[in-house]
PDB file of C-alpha atoms in Angstrom:
ATOM      1  CA  MET A   1     217.102 -58.862 -46.265  1.00  0.00           C
ATOM      2  CA  VAL A   2     214.922 -56.656 -44.033  1.00  0.00           C
ATOM      3  CA  THR A   3     214.209 -57.715 -40.461  1.00  0.00           C
ATOM      4  CA  ARG A   4     210.642 -56.851 -39.567  1.00  0.00           C
ATOM      5  CA  VAL A   5     209.580 -54.612 -36.758  1.00  0.00           C
ATOM      6  CA  GLN A   6     207.437 -56.322 -34.169  1.00  0.00           C
ATOM      7  CA  ARG A   7     204.684 -55.103 -31.898  1.00  0.00           C
ATOM      8  CA  PHE A   8     204.114 -56.753 -28.560  1.00  0.00           C
ATOM      9  CA  ARG A   9     200.511 -57.215 -27.542  1.00  0.00           C
ATOM     10  CA  ARG A  10     199.002 -54.460 -25.456  1.00  0.00           C
ATOM     11  CA  PRO A  11     196.705 -55.886 -22.760  1.00  0.00           C
ATOM     12  CA  THR A  12     193.077 -54.774 -22.954  1.00  0.00           C
ATOM     13  CA  THR A  13     189.969 -55.998 -21.177  1.00  0.00           C
ATOM     14  CA  ALA A  14     189.438 -58.470 -24.005  1.00  0.00           C
ATOM     15  CA  ARG A  15     193.034 -59.681 -23.907  1.00  0.00           C
ATOM     16  CA  LEU A  16     193.891 -60.038 -20.239  1.00  0.00           C
ATOM     17  CA  ALA A  17     194.886 -63.678 -20.595  1.00  0.00           C
ATOM     18  CA  SER A  18     197.008 -63.246 -23.708  1.00  0.00           C
ATOM     19  CA  HIS A  19     199.726 -60.625 -23.879  1.00  0.00           C
ATOM     20  CA  ALA A  20     202.763 -62.099 -25.586  1.00  0.00           C
ATOM     21  CA  CYS A  21     203.805 -61.196 -29.135  1.00  0.00           C
ATOM     22  CA  ALA A  22     201.084 -59.542 -31.168  1.00  0.00           C
ATOM     23  CA  SER A  23     199.505 -60.847 -34.305  1.00  0.00           C
ATOM     24  CA  LEU A  24     199.511 -57.654 -36.321  1.00  0.00           C
ATOM     25  CA  PRO A  25     196.466 -56.667 -38.370  1.00  0.00           C
ATOM     26  CA  ARG A  26     196.639 -58.233 -41.819  1.00  0.00           C
ATOM     27  CA  ALA A  27     194.455 -57.856 -44.862  1.00  0.00           C
ATOM     28  CA  ARG A  28     192.780 -60.874 -46.437  1.00  0.00           C
ATOM     29  CA  LYS A  29     195.223 -62.699 -48.687  1.00  0.00           C
ATOM     30  CA  THR A  30     194.387 -63.440 -52.292  1.00  0.00           C
ATOM     31  CA  GLN A  31     195.711 -66.120 -54.632  1.00  0.00           C
ATOM     32  CA  MET A  32     198.835 -65.160 -56.601  1.00  0.00           C
ATOM     33  CA  THR A  33     199.457 -66.566 -60.037  1.00  0.00           C
ATOM     34  CA  LYS A  34     203.246 -66.530 -59.682  1.00  0.00           C
ATOM     35  CA  GLN A  35     205.802 -65.803 -57.004  1.00  0.00           C
ATOM     36  CA  LEU A  36     207.737 -62.541 -57.287  1.00  0.00           C
ATOM     37  CA  PRO A  37     209.925 -60.803 -54.703  1.00  0.00           C
ATOM     38  CA  PRO A  38     207.756 -59.155 -52.038  1.00  0.00           C
ATOM     39  CA  VAL A  39     207.317 -55.393 -51.988  1.00  0.00           C
ATOM     40  CA  LEU A  40     208.004 -53.745 -48.625  1.00  0.00           C
ATOM     41  CA  ALA A  41     206.517 -50.378 -47.751  1.00  0.00           C
ATOM     42  CA  ALA A  42     205.906 -48.223 -44.693  1.00  0.00           C
ATOM     43  CA  GLY A  43     203.582 -45.429 -43.656  1.00  0.00           C
ATOM     44  CA  ALA A  44     201.697 -43.930 -40.759  1.00  0.00           C
ATOM     45  CA  LEU A  45     198.357 -43.062 -39.277  1.00  0.00           C
ATOM     46  CA  LEU A  46     199.140 -39.348 -39.227  1.00  0.00           C
ATOM     47  CA  TRP A  47     197.160 -37.302 -36.707  1.00  0.00           C
ATOM     48  CA  ARG A  48     196.903 -33.789 -35.325  1.00  0.00           C
ATOM     49  CA  HIS A  49     194.917 -31.811 -32.768  1.00  0.00           C
ATOM     50  CA  ALA A  50     192.167 -29.669 -34.307  1.00  0.00           C
ATOM     51  CA  GLU A  51     191.324 -26.224 -32.938  1.00  0.00           C
ATOM     52  CA  ASN A  52     188.834 -27.691 -30.453  1.00  0.00           C
ATOM     53  CA  ASP A  53     191.481 -30.238 -29.341  1.00  0.00           C
ATOM     54  CA  ALA A  54     189.684 -33.017 -31.187  1.00  0.00           C
ATOM     55  CA  ILE A  55     191.747 -35.537 -33.143  1.00  0.00           C
ATOM     56  CA  GLU A  56     191.990 -35.391 -36.922  1.00  0.00           C
ATOM     57  CA  VAL A  57     193.704 -37.999 -39.094  1.00  0.00           C
ATOM     58  CA  ALA A  58     195.204 -37.606 -42.561  1.00  0.00           C
ATOM     59  CA  MET A  59     194.219 -39.479 -45.704  1.00  0.00           C
ATOM     60  CA  VAL A  60     195.535 -39.123 -49.229  1.00  0.00           C
ATOM     61  CA  HIS A  61     193.674 -39.439 -52.519  1.00  0.00           C
ATOM     62  CA  ARG A  62     195.576 -41.334 -55.212  1.00  0.00           C
ATOM     63  CA  PRO A  63     194.329 -40.430 -58.711  1.00  0.00           C
ATOM     64  CA  ARG A  64     195.842 -43.552 -60.260  1.00  0.00           C
ATOM     65  CA  TYR A  65     193.653 -45.800 -58.103  1.00  0.00           C
ATOM     66  CA  ASP A  66     190.899 -43.268 -57.330  1.00  0.00           C
ATOM     67  CA  ASP A  67     191.010 -44.289 -53.685  1.00  0.00           C
ATOM     68  CA  TRP A  68     191.454 -42.774 -50.238  1.00  0.00           C
ATOM     69  CA  SER A  69     194.201 -44.382 -48.206  1.00  0.00           C
ATOM     70  CA  LEU A  70     196.707 -43.777 -45.441  1.00  0.00           C
ATOM     71  CA  PRO A  71     200.002 -42.224 -46.594  1.00  0.00           C
ATOM     72  CA  LYS A  72     202.697 -44.796 -47.306  1.00  0.00           C
ATOM     73  CA  GLY A  73     205.403 -45.699 -49.800  1.00  0.00           C
ATOM     74  CA  LYS A  74     207.912 -48.286 -50.906  1.00  0.00           C
ATOM     75  CA  LEU A  75     211.185 -48.984 -49.174  1.00  0.00           C
ATOM     76  CA  GLU A  76     214.286 -47.723 -50.984  1.00  0.00           C
ATOM     77  CA  ALA A  77     217.411 -49.888 -51.231  1.00  0.00           C
ATOM     78  CA  GLY A  78     219.110 -50.138 -47.839  1.00  0.00           C
ATOM     79  CA  GLU A  79     216.458 -48.003 -46.147  1.00  0.00           C
ATOM     80  CA  HIS A  80     215.092 -48.759 -42.681  1.00  0.00           C
ATOM     81  CA  LEU A  81     211.319 -49.187 -42.420  1.00  0.00           C
ATOM     82  CA  LEU A  82     210.952 -46.381 -39.869  1.00  0.00           C
ATOM     83  CA  ALA A  83     213.032 -43.971 -41.953  1.00  0.00           C
ATOM     84  CA  CYS A  84     210.964 -44.935 -44.997  1.00  0.00           C
ATOM     85  CA  ALA A  85     207.726 -44.144 -43.166  1.00  0.00           C
ATOM     86  CA  ALA A  86     209.001 -40.719 -42.067  1.00  0.00           C
ATOM     87  CA  ARG A  87     210.222 -39.885 -45.581  1.00  0.00           C
ATOM     88  CA  GLU A  88     207.000 -40.969 -47.270  1.00  0.00           C
ATOM     89  CA  ILE A  89     204.856 -38.987 -44.831  1.00  0.00           C
ATOM     90  CA  LEU A  90     206.878 -35.865 -45.591  1.00  0.00           C
ATOM     91  CA  GLU A  91     206.777 -36.411 -49.359  1.00  0.00           C
ATOM     92  CA  GLU A  92     203.067 -37.233 -49.606  1.00  0.00           C
ATOM     93  CA  THR A  93     201.631 -34.822 -47.018  1.00  0.00           C
ATOM     94  CA  GLY A  94     204.361 -32.232 -46.400  1.00  0.00           C
ATOM     95  CA  VAL A  95     204.236 -33.054 -42.685  1.00  0.00           C
ATOM     96  CA  VAL A  96     207.184 -33.595 -40.370  1.00  0.00           C
ATOM     97  CA  ALA A  97     205.903 -36.015 -37.742  1.00  0.00           C
ATOM     98  CA  HIS A  98     207.001 -37.476 -34.440  1.00  0.00           C
ATOM     99  CA  PHE A  99     206.374 -41.188 -34.500  1.00  0.00           C
ATOM    100  CA  GLY A 100     204.714 -43.188 -31.754  1.00  0.00           C
ATOM    101  CA  PRO A 101     203.700 -46.835 -31.370  1.00  0.00           C
ATOM    102  CA  LEU A 102     203.735 -49.385 -34.144  1.00  0.00           C
ATOM    103  CA  LEU A 103     200.142 -49.982 -35.267  1.00  0.00           C
ATOM    104  CA  GLY A 104     200.318 -52.986 -37.534  1.00  0.00           C
ATOM    105  CA  GLU A 105     201.492 -54.715 -40.648  1.00  0.00           C
ATOM    106  CA  ILE A 106     199.157 -55.179 -43.613  1.00  0.00           C
ATOM    107  CA  THR A 107     199.820 -57.778 -46.304  1.00  0.00           C
ATOM    108  CA  TYR A 108     197.951 -57.951 -49.603  1.00  0.00           C
ATOM    109  CA  ASP A 109     198.534 -58.775 -53.255  1.00  0.00           C
ATOM    110  CA  VAL A 110     199.086 -56.215 -56.002  1.00  0.00           C
ATOM    111  CA  GLU A 111     198.985 -57.797 -59.445  1.00  0.00           C
ATOM    112  CA  ASP A 112     201.530 -60.644 -59.155  1.00  0.00           C
ATOM    113  CA  GLN A 113     203.352 -59.438 -56.038  1.00  0.00           C
ATOM    114  CA  ARG A 114     202.814 -59.684 -52.321  1.00  0.00           C
ATOM    115  CA  LYS A 115     203.012 -56.268 -50.635  1.00  0.00           C
ATOM    116  CA  THR A 116     203.574 -55.719 -46.917  1.00  0.00           C
ATOM    117  CA  VAL A 117     203.076 -52.277 -45.383  1.00  0.00           C
ATOM    118  CA  THR A 118     204.128 -51.416 -41.817  1.00  0.00           C
ATOM    119  CA  TYR A 119     202.330 -48.541 -40.081  1.00  0.00           C
ATOM    120  CA  TRP A 120     203.093 -46.386 -37.052  1.00  0.00           C
ATOM    121  CA  ALA A 121     201.104 -43.701 -35.290  1.00  0.00           C
ATOM    122  CA  ALA A 122     202.646 -40.295 -36.043  1.00  0.00           C
ATOM    123  CA  ARG A 123     201.816 -36.854 -34.646  1.00  0.00           C
ATOM    124  CA  ALA A 124     202.064 -33.923 -37.055  1.00  0.00           C
ATOM    125  CA  VAL A 125     204.457 -31.232 -35.790  1.00  0.00           C
ATOM    126  CA  GLU A 126     205.442 -29.200 -38.892  1.00  0.00           C
ATOM    127  CA  PHE A 127     203.531 -28.505 -42.091  1.00  0.00           C
ATOM    128  CA  HIS A 128     205.165 -27.924 -45.478  1.00  0.00           C
ATOM    129  CA  LYS A 129     204.228 -28.288 -49.120  1.00  0.00           C
ATOM    130  CA  PRO A 130     204.117 -31.937 -50.262  1.00  0.00           C
ATOM    131  CA  THR A 131     206.715 -32.915 -52.842  1.00  0.00           C
ATOM    132  CA  ALA A 132     204.857 -35.895 -54.322  1.00  0.00           C
ATOM    133  CA  SER A 133     203.544 -35.278 -57.835  1.00  0.00           C
ATOM    134  CA  ALA A 134     199.868 -34.494 -58.385  1.00  0.00           C
ATOM    135  CA  ASP A 135     199.608 -37.725 -60.368  1.00  0.00           C
ATOM    136  CA  GLU A 136     200.702 -39.678 -57.297  1.00  0.00           C
ATOM    137  CA  ILE A 137     198.869 -37.740 -54.558  1.00  0.00           C
ATOM    138  CA  GLY A 138     195.984 -35.562 -55.637  1.00  0.00           C
ATOM    139  CA  LEU A 139     194.737 -34.358 -52.262  1.00  0.00           C
ATOM    140  CA  VAL A 140     195.483 -34.567 -48.538  1.00  0.00           C
ATOM    141  CA  GLN A 141     192.345 -34.668 -46.399  1.00  0.00           C
ATOM    142  CA  TRP A 142     192.171 -34.197 -42.607  1.00  0.00           C
ATOM    143  CA  SER A 143     189.051 -35.660 -40.992  1.00  0.00           C
ATOM    144  CA  SER A 144     187.698 -36.900 -37.703  1.00  0.00           C
ATOM    145  CA  PRO A 145     188.298 -40.612 -37.069  1.00  0.00           C
ATOM    146  CA  SER A 146     184.632 -41.407 -37.716  1.00  0.00           C
ATOM    147  CA  ALA A 147     184.632 -39.503 -41.005  1.00  0.00           C
ATOM    148  CA  ALA A 148     187.922 -41.133 -41.976  1.00  0.00           C
ATOM    149  CA  ARG A 149     186.492 -44.581 -41.311  1.00  0.00           C
ATOM    150  CA  ALA A 150     183.690 -43.818 -43.762  1.00  0.00           C
ATOM    151  CA  LEU A 151     185.958 -42.277 -46.406  1.00  0.00           C
ATOM    152  CA  LEU A 152     188.816 -44.792 -46.431  1.00  0.00           C
ATOM    153  CA  THR A 153     188.517 -47.146 -49.375  1.00  0.00           C
ATOM    154  CA  HIS A 154     190.196 -50.225 -47.920  1.00  0.00           C
ATOM    155  CA  ASP A 155     189.234 -52.301 -44.895  1.00  0.00           C
ATOM    156  CA  HIS A 156     192.882 -52.832 -43.959  1.00  0.00           C
ATOM    157  CA  ASP A 157     193.327 -49.069 -43.522  1.00  0.00           C
ATOM    158  CA  ARG A 158     190.348 -49.069 -41.179  1.00  0.00           C
ATOM    159  CA  GLU A 159     192.069 -51.817 -39.177  1.00  0.00           C
ATOM    160  CA  ILE A 160     195.073 -49.533 -38.715  1.00  0.00           C
ATOM    161  CA  LEU A 161     192.747 -46.688 -37.686  1.00  0.00           C
ATOM    162  CA  ASN A 162     191.133 -48.964 -35.096  1.00  0.00           C
ATOM    163  CA  SER A 163     194.549 -49.915 -33.736  1.00  0.00           C
ATOM    164  CA  PHE A 164     195.411 -46.226 -33.369  1.00  0.00           C
ATOM    165  CA  LEU A 165     192.188 -45.487 -31.511  1.00  0.00           C
ATOM    166  CA  GLU A 166     192.816 -48.439 -29.193  1.00  0.00           C
ATOM    167  CA  ILE A 167     196.219 -47.048 -28.167  1.00  0.00           C
ATOM    168  CA  GLY A 168     195.208 -43.387 -28.050  1.00  0.00           C
ATOM    169  CA  THR A 169     197.471 -40.352 -28.091  1.00  0.00           C
ATOM    170  CA  GLY A 170     199.867 -38.724 -25.656  1.00  0.00           C
ATOM    171  CA  THR A 171     202.456 -41.500 -25.457  1.00  0.00           C
ATOM    172  CA  ILE A 172     206.165 -40.823 -24.938  1.00  0.00           C
ATOM    173  CA  PRO A 173     208.850 -43.027 -26.569  1.00  0.00           C
ATOM    174  CA  ILE A 174     211.757 -44.505 -24.631  1.00  0.00           C
ATOM    175  CA  VAL A 175     214.247 -46.277 -26.897  1.00  0.00           C
ATOM    176  CA  LEU A 176     216.201 -49.018 -25.110  1.00  0.00           C
ATOM    177  CA  LEU A 177     219.076 -49.409 -27.539  1.00  0.00           C
ATOM    178  CA  ARG A 178     221.857 -51.949 -27.702  1.00  0.00           C
ATOM    179  CA  HIS A 179     225.142 -50.360 -28.712  1.00  0.00           C
ATOM    180  CA  ALA A 180     226.241 -50.769 -32.325  1.00  0.00           C
ATOM    181  CA  LYS A 181     228.486 -53.658 -33.357  1.00  0.00           C
ATOM    182  CA  ALA A 182     231.729 -53.748 -31.381  1.00  0.00           C
ATOM    183  CA  VAL A 183     235.066 -55.467 -31.854  1.00  0.00           C
ATOM    184  CA  LYS A 184     234.689 -59.076 -30.700  1.00  0.00           C
ATOM    185  CA  ARG A 185     235.864 -59.920 -27.212  1.00  0.00           C
ATOM    186  CA  SER A 186     238.091 -62.643 -28.683  1.00  0.00           C
ATOM    187  CA  GLU A 187     239.793 -60.073 -30.924  1.00  0.00           C
ATOM    188  CA  TRP A 188     240.200 -57.358 -28.301  1.00  0.00           C
ATOM    189  CA  ASP A 189     243.640 -57.200 -26.697  1.00  0.00           C
ATOM    190  CA  GLY A 190     242.904 -54.392 -24.259  1.00  0.00           C
ATOM    191  CA  ASP A 191     242.987 -54.836 -20.499  1.00  0.00           C
ATOM    192  CA  ASP A 192     239.464 -53.550 -19.797  1.00  0.00           C
ATOM    193  CA  ASP A 193     236.436 -54.852 -21.698  1.00  0.00           C
ATOM    194  CA  ASP A 194     234.670 -51.544 -21.041  1.00  0.00           C
ATOM    195  CA  ASP A 195     237.209 -49.968 -23.416  1.00  0.00           C
ATOM    196  CA  ARG A 196     236.294 -52.274 -26.310  1.00  0.00           C
ATOM    197  CA  PRO A 197     235.342 -50.017 -29.272  1.00  0.00           C
ATOM    198  CA  LEU A 198     232.955 -50.240 -32.185  1.00  0.00           C
ATOM    199  CA  ASP A 199     234.185 -51.979 -35.299  1.00  0.00           C
ATOM    200  CA  SER A 200     233.775 -50.531 -38.804  1.00  0.00           C
ATOM    201  CA  LYS A 201     230.257 -51.916 -39.210  1.00  0.00           C
ATOM    202  CA  GLY A 202     229.295 -50.519 -35.817  1.00  0.00           C
ATOM    203  CA  GLU A 203     230.436 -47.054 -36.843  1.00  0.00           C
ATOM    204  CA  ILE A 204     228.197 -47.263 -39.917  1.00  0.00           C
ATOM    205  CA  GLN A 205     225.279 -48.494 -37.801  1.00  0.00           C
ATOM    206  CA  ALA A 206     225.704 -45.655 -35.313  1.00  0.00           C
ATOM    207  CA  ARG A 207     225.537 -43.054 -38.080  1.00  0.00           C
ATOM    208  CA  ALA A 208     222.402 -44.682 -39.483  1.00  0.00           C
ATOM    209  CA  LEU A 209     220.740 -44.680 -36.063  1.00  0.00           C
ATOM    210  CA  GLY A 210     220.872 -40.896 -35.948  1.00  0.00           C
ATOM    211  CA  ASN A 211     218.599 -40.691 -38.977  1.00  0.00           C
ATOM    212  CA  ILE A 212     216.318 -43.571 -37.977  1.00  0.00           C
ATOM    213  CA  LEU A 213     215.677 -42.524 -34.379  1.00  0.00           C
ATOM    214  CA  ARG A 214     215.080 -38.916 -35.444  1.00  0.00           C
ATOM    215  CA  ALA A 215     211.587 -40.090 -36.406  1.00  0.00           C
ATOM    216  CA  PHE A 216     210.684 -40.218 -32.703  1.00  0.00           C
ATOM    217  CA  GLY A 217     211.425 -36.504 -32.283  1.00  0.00           C
ATOM    218  CA  SER A 218     213.829 -34.853 -29.857  1.00  0.00           C
ATOM    219  CA  LEU A 219     215.167 -37.568 -27.569  1.00  0.00           C
ATOM    220  CA  GLU A 220     217.361 -37.088 -24.517  1.00  0.00           C
ATOM    221  CA  ILE A 221     220.325 -39.464 -24.845  1.00  0.00           C
ATOM    222  CA  HIS A 222     221.451 -41.541 -21.852  1.00  0.00           C
ATOM    223  CA  SER A 223     224.276 -44.056 -22.127  1.00  0.00           C
ATOM    224  CA  SER A 224     226.278 -46.614 -20.204  1.00  0.00           C
ATOM    225  CA  ASP A 225     229.814 -45.415 -19.574  1.00  0.00           C
ATOM    226  CA  SER A 226     231.390 -48.255 -21.587  1.00  0.00           C
ATOM    227  CA  ASN A 227     233.294 -47.148 -24.674  1.00  0.00           C
ATOM    228  CA  ARG A 228     231.074 -48.968 -27.197  1.00  0.00           C
ATOM    229  CA  CYS A 229     227.913 -47.411 -25.755  1.00  0.00           C
ATOM    230  CA  GLN A 230     229.490 -43.970 -25.500  1.00  0.00           C
ATOM    231  CA  GLN A 231     230.678 -44.170 -29.104  1.00  0.00           C
ATOM    232  CA  THR A 232     227.216 -45.182 -30.316  1.00  0.00           C
ATOM    233  CA  ALA A 233     225.466 -42.472 -28.314  1.00  0.00           C
ATOM    234  CA  SER A 234     228.011 -39.787 -29.232  1.00  0.00           C
ATOM    235  CA  VAL A 235     227.565 -40.343 -32.963  1.00  0.00           C
ATOM    236  CA  ILE A 236     223.790 -39.976 -32.565  1.00  0.00           C
ATOM    237  CA  ALA A 237     224.263 -36.885 -30.390  1.00  0.00           C
ATOM    238  CA  ARG A 238     226.497 -35.224 -32.998  1.00  0.00           C
ATOM    239  CA  GLU A 239     223.868 -35.904 -35.665  1.00  0.00           C
ATOM    240  CA  TRP A 240     221.266 -34.189 -33.502  1.00  0.00           C
ATOM    241  CA  GLY A 241     223.441 -31.401 -32.120  1.00  0.00           C
ATOM    242  CA  THR A 242     222.989 -32.487 -28.517  1.00  0.00           C
ATOM    243  CA  SER A 243     224.990 -34.182 -25.756  1.00  0.00           C
ATOM    244  CA  VAL A 244     225.087 -37.532 -23.956  1.00  0.00           C
ATOM    245  CA  ILE A 245     224.134 -38.048 -20.316  1.00  0.00           C
ATOM    246  CA  THR A 246     226.379 -40.775 -18.900  1.00  0.00           C
ATOM    247  CA  GLU A 247     224.699 -43.401 -16.714  1.00  0.00           C
ATOM    248  CA  SER A 248     227.431 -45.468 -15.078  1.00  0.00           C
ATOM    249  CA  THR A 249     224.860 -47.649 -13.279  1.00  0.00           C
ATOM    250  CA  LEU A 250     223.619 -48.988 -16.640  1.00  0.00           C
ATOM    251  CA  SER A 251     226.893 -50.562 -17.750  1.00  0.00           C
ATOM    252  CA  GLU A 252     227.343 -54.325 -17.922  1.00  0.00           C
ATOM    253  CA  TYR A 253     229.994 -54.222 -15.214  1.00  0.00           C
ATOM    254  CA  SER A 254     227.927 -52.037 -12.865  1.00  0.00           C
ATOM    255  CA  TYR A 255     224.833 -54.164 -13.343  1.00  0.00           C
ATOM    256  CA  LYS A 256     226.728 -57.253 -12.179  1.00  0.00           C
ATOM    257  CA  ARG A 257     227.830 -55.416  -9.039  1.00  0.00           C
ATOM    258  CA  ASN A 258     224.597 -53.569  -8.259  1.00  0.00           C
ATOM    259  CA  SER A 259     221.593 -54.701 -10.282  1.00  0.00           C
ATOM    260  CA  ALA A 260     219.160 -52.989  -7.909  1.00  0.00           C
ATOM    261  CA  GLY A 261     220.776 -49.631  -8.599  1.00  0.00           C
ATOM    262  CA  ALA A 262     220.404 -50.088 -12.361  1.00  0.00           C
ATOM    263  CA  LEU A 263     216.753 -51.133 -12.077  1.00  0.00           C
ATOM    264  CA  ASP A 264     215.915 -48.255  -9.733  1.00  0.00           C
ATOM    265  CA  ARG A 265     217.549 -45.785 -12.118  1.00  0.00           C
ATOM    266  CA  THR A 266     215.566 -47.240 -15.028  1.00  0.00           C
ATOM    267  CA  LYS A 267     212.302 -46.727 -13.147  1.00  0.00           C
ATOM    268  CA  GLU A 268     213.352 -43.151 -12.402  1.00  0.00           C
ATOM    269  CA  LEU A 269     213.955 -42.534 -16.106  1.00  0.00           C
ATOM    270  CA  LEU A 270     210.499 -43.901 -16.941  1.00  0.00           C
ATOM    271  CA  GLN A 271     208.884 -41.535 -14.452  1.00  0.00           C
ATOM    272  CA  LEU A 272     210.627 -38.519 -15.987  1.00  0.00           C
ATOM    273  CA  GLU A 273     208.010 -38.720 -18.764  1.00  0.00           C
ATOM    274  CA  ARG A 274     210.503 -37.426 -21.317  1.00  0.00           C
ATOM    275  CA  PRO A 275     211.401 -38.941 -24.704  1.00  0.00           C
ATOM    276  CA  LEU A 276     214.667 -40.820 -24.186  1.00  0.00           C
ATOM    277  CA  VAL A 277     217.297 -43.057 -25.715  1.00  0.00           C
ATOM    278  CA  ILE A 278     218.968 -45.410 -23.231  1.00  0.00           C
ATOM    279  CA  CYS A 279     222.038 -47.103 -24.723  1.00  0.00           C
ATOM    280  CA  SER A 280     223.182 -50.198 -22.852  1.00  0.00           C
ATOM    281  CA  HIS A 281     224.204 -53.848 -23.294  1.00  0.00           C
ATOM    282  CA  ARG A 282     222.603 -57.073 -24.494  1.00  0.00           C
ATOM    283  CA  PRO A 283     222.733 -58.852 -21.085  1.00  0.00           C
ATOM    284  CA  VAL A 284     221.410 -55.777 -19.254  1.00  0.00           C
ATOM    285  CA  LEU A 285     218.632 -54.474 -21.504  1.00  0.00           C
ATOM    286  CA  PRO A 286     216.060 -57.253 -20.850  1.00  0.00           C
ATOM    287  CA  HIS A 287     216.274 -56.435 -17.141  1.00  0.00           C
ATOM    288  CA  LEU A 288     215.838 -52.715 -17.811  1.00  0.00           C
ATOM    289  CA  VAL A 289     212.782 -53.404 -19.953  1.00  0.00           C
ATOM    290  CA  GLY A 290     211.433 -55.707 -17.252  1.00  0.00           C
ATOM    291  CA  ALA A 291     211.775 -52.924 -14.685  1.00  0.00           C
ATOM    292  CA  MET A 292     209.693 -50.615 -16.862  1.00  0.00           C
ATOM    293  CA  LEU A 293     207.051 -53.300 -17.356  1.00  0.00           C
ATOM    294  CA  GLU A 294     206.568 -54.006 -13.649  1.00  0.00           C
ATOM    295  CA  GLY A 295     202.930 -53.631 -12.658  1.00  0.00           C
ATOM    296  CA  THR A 296     201.688 -54.101 -16.236  1.00  0.00           C
ATOM    297  CA  LEU A 297     200.353 -57.175 -18.013  1.00  0.00           C
ATOM    298  CA  PHE A 298     203.172 -57.154 -20.540  1.00  0.00           C
ATOM    299  CA  GLU A 299     205.648 -59.987 -20.587  1.00  0.00           C
ATOM    300  CA  THR A 300     209.302 -59.031 -20.799  1.00  0.00           C
ATOM    301  CA  PRO A 301     210.659 -59.866 -24.283  1.00  0.00           C
ATOM    302  CA  ASN A 302     212.775 -62.982 -23.884  1.00  0.00           C
ATOM    303  CA  SER A 303     215.003 -62.569 -26.923  1.00  0.00           C
ATOM    304  CA  GLY A 304     218.286 -60.673 -26.953  1.00  0.00           C
ATOM    305  CA  LEU A 305     218.909 -57.695 -29.171  1.00  0.00           C
ATOM    306  CA  GLU A 306     221.381 -57.743 -32.026  1.00  0.00           C
ATOM    307  CA  PRO A 307     223.834 -54.806 -32.109  1.00  0.00           C
ATOM    308  CA  ALA A 308     222.102 -51.474 -32.892  1.00  0.00           C
ATOM    309  CA  ALA A 309     218.604 -52.923 -32.392  1.00  0.00           C
ATOM    310  CA  ALA A 310     216.175 -51.615 -29.794  1.00  0.00           C
ATOM    311  CA  TRP A 311     213.017 -52.100 -27.853  1.00  0.00           C
ATOM    312  CA  VAL A 312     210.866 -48.983 -27.925  1.00  0.00           C
ATOM    313  CA  VAL A 313     208.651 -48.515 -24.896  1.00  0.00           C
ATOM    314  CA  HIS A 314     205.716 -46.111 -25.271  1.00  0.00           C
ATOM    315  CA  ALA A 315     204.455 -44.721 -21.978  1.00  0.00           C
ATOM    316  CA  ARG A 316     201.665 -42.451 -20.828  1.00  0.00           C
ATOM    317  CA  GLY A 317     201.754 -40.998 -17.339  1.00  0.00           C
ATOM    318  CA  GLY A 318     204.735 -43.173 -16.477  1.00  0.00           C
ATOM    319  CA  VAL A 319     202.877 -46.374 -17.422  1.00  0.00           C
ATOM    320  CA  VAL A 320     203.854 -48.516 -20.411  1.00  0.00           C
ATOM    321  CA  ILE A 321     201.137 -48.584 -23.088  1.00  0.00           C
ATOM    322  CA  ALA A 322     202.981 -50.402 -25.882  1.00  0.00           C
ATOM    323  CA  ILE A 323     206.365 -51.940 -26.619  1.00  0.00           C
ATOM    324  CA  ASP A 324     207.843 -52.479 -30.077  1.00  0.00           C
ATOM    325  CA  TYR A 325     210.949 -54.169 -31.420  1.00  0.00           C
ATOM    326  CA  LEU A 326     213.019 -52.016 -33.771  1.00  0.00           C
ATOM    327  CA  PRO A 327     215.562 -53.911 -35.898  1.00  0.00           C
ATOM    328  CA  ALA A 328     219.101 -52.701 -36.436  1.00  0.00           C
ATOM    329  CA  PRO A 329     220.007 -50.785 -39.601  1.00  0.00           C
ATOM    330  CA  GLU A 330     221.530 -52.939 -42.316  1.00  0.00           C
TER     331      GLU A 330
END
């Protein structure tokens, strides 16, 4: 079972009175003759700066369908949607990308199956030779957004393009991550709850997070000083060849003693305007997100995070532009 990513509504002049959970763009549904397991896929609106600093977006031509579409591909067994999107972009276009905000989820029918594709914005940072076969991807075309709108075959791809243009470029991701699964409090016989470690599933989740979060690019890792957060962050740091910055004010214990200090530190981290991971605790994270959302029209997500799940805040100039929910690895 795959838990879906979720995009929270970004307030615009047309949406000032409604800014809770977003209804993601969806294609028109058609009648299916029989029910088969759904197909899950992921991709991206891949973009780059042209020589004149204008924006260009990537499309792929698929000989089998003779259409122009956004790059995407099917989820492999046990794969996370974000990791799938990054892999498919690399295979189909040869581009290593840094991912930004979630753009939408498109659902349509292919023969006798329902297919759902999740798209992110993704900035091209490295260019290599595509590995997809010529039968699968015949050509990669970079065009202006207006030219892409005319060339794209499917209306649902144009919806994703519109969502990208609404958000714009230049956002910075801040991943507010709950630590991976820890030994239960009821099963922990230590004296200090801060020492409670990850369990075996949590260790697996932490290793998976290194690959998943890599899609956002080079992230500075900040972590509560509790053992379960430090373990989660340290595994990710080893995967990336970097180190962990310990934030004692962001622990569950410290928050209870000095919530103002934790919230002030969170606002400071937002104003750094650097890509970050902040690893903390289920009771604390909603308050940290709320601190980042102060002064915006976003509502603070009111649901708790499962272990190894995250909210991803996308900011521009120290102001939150979008916020997404990122499910935990399986």
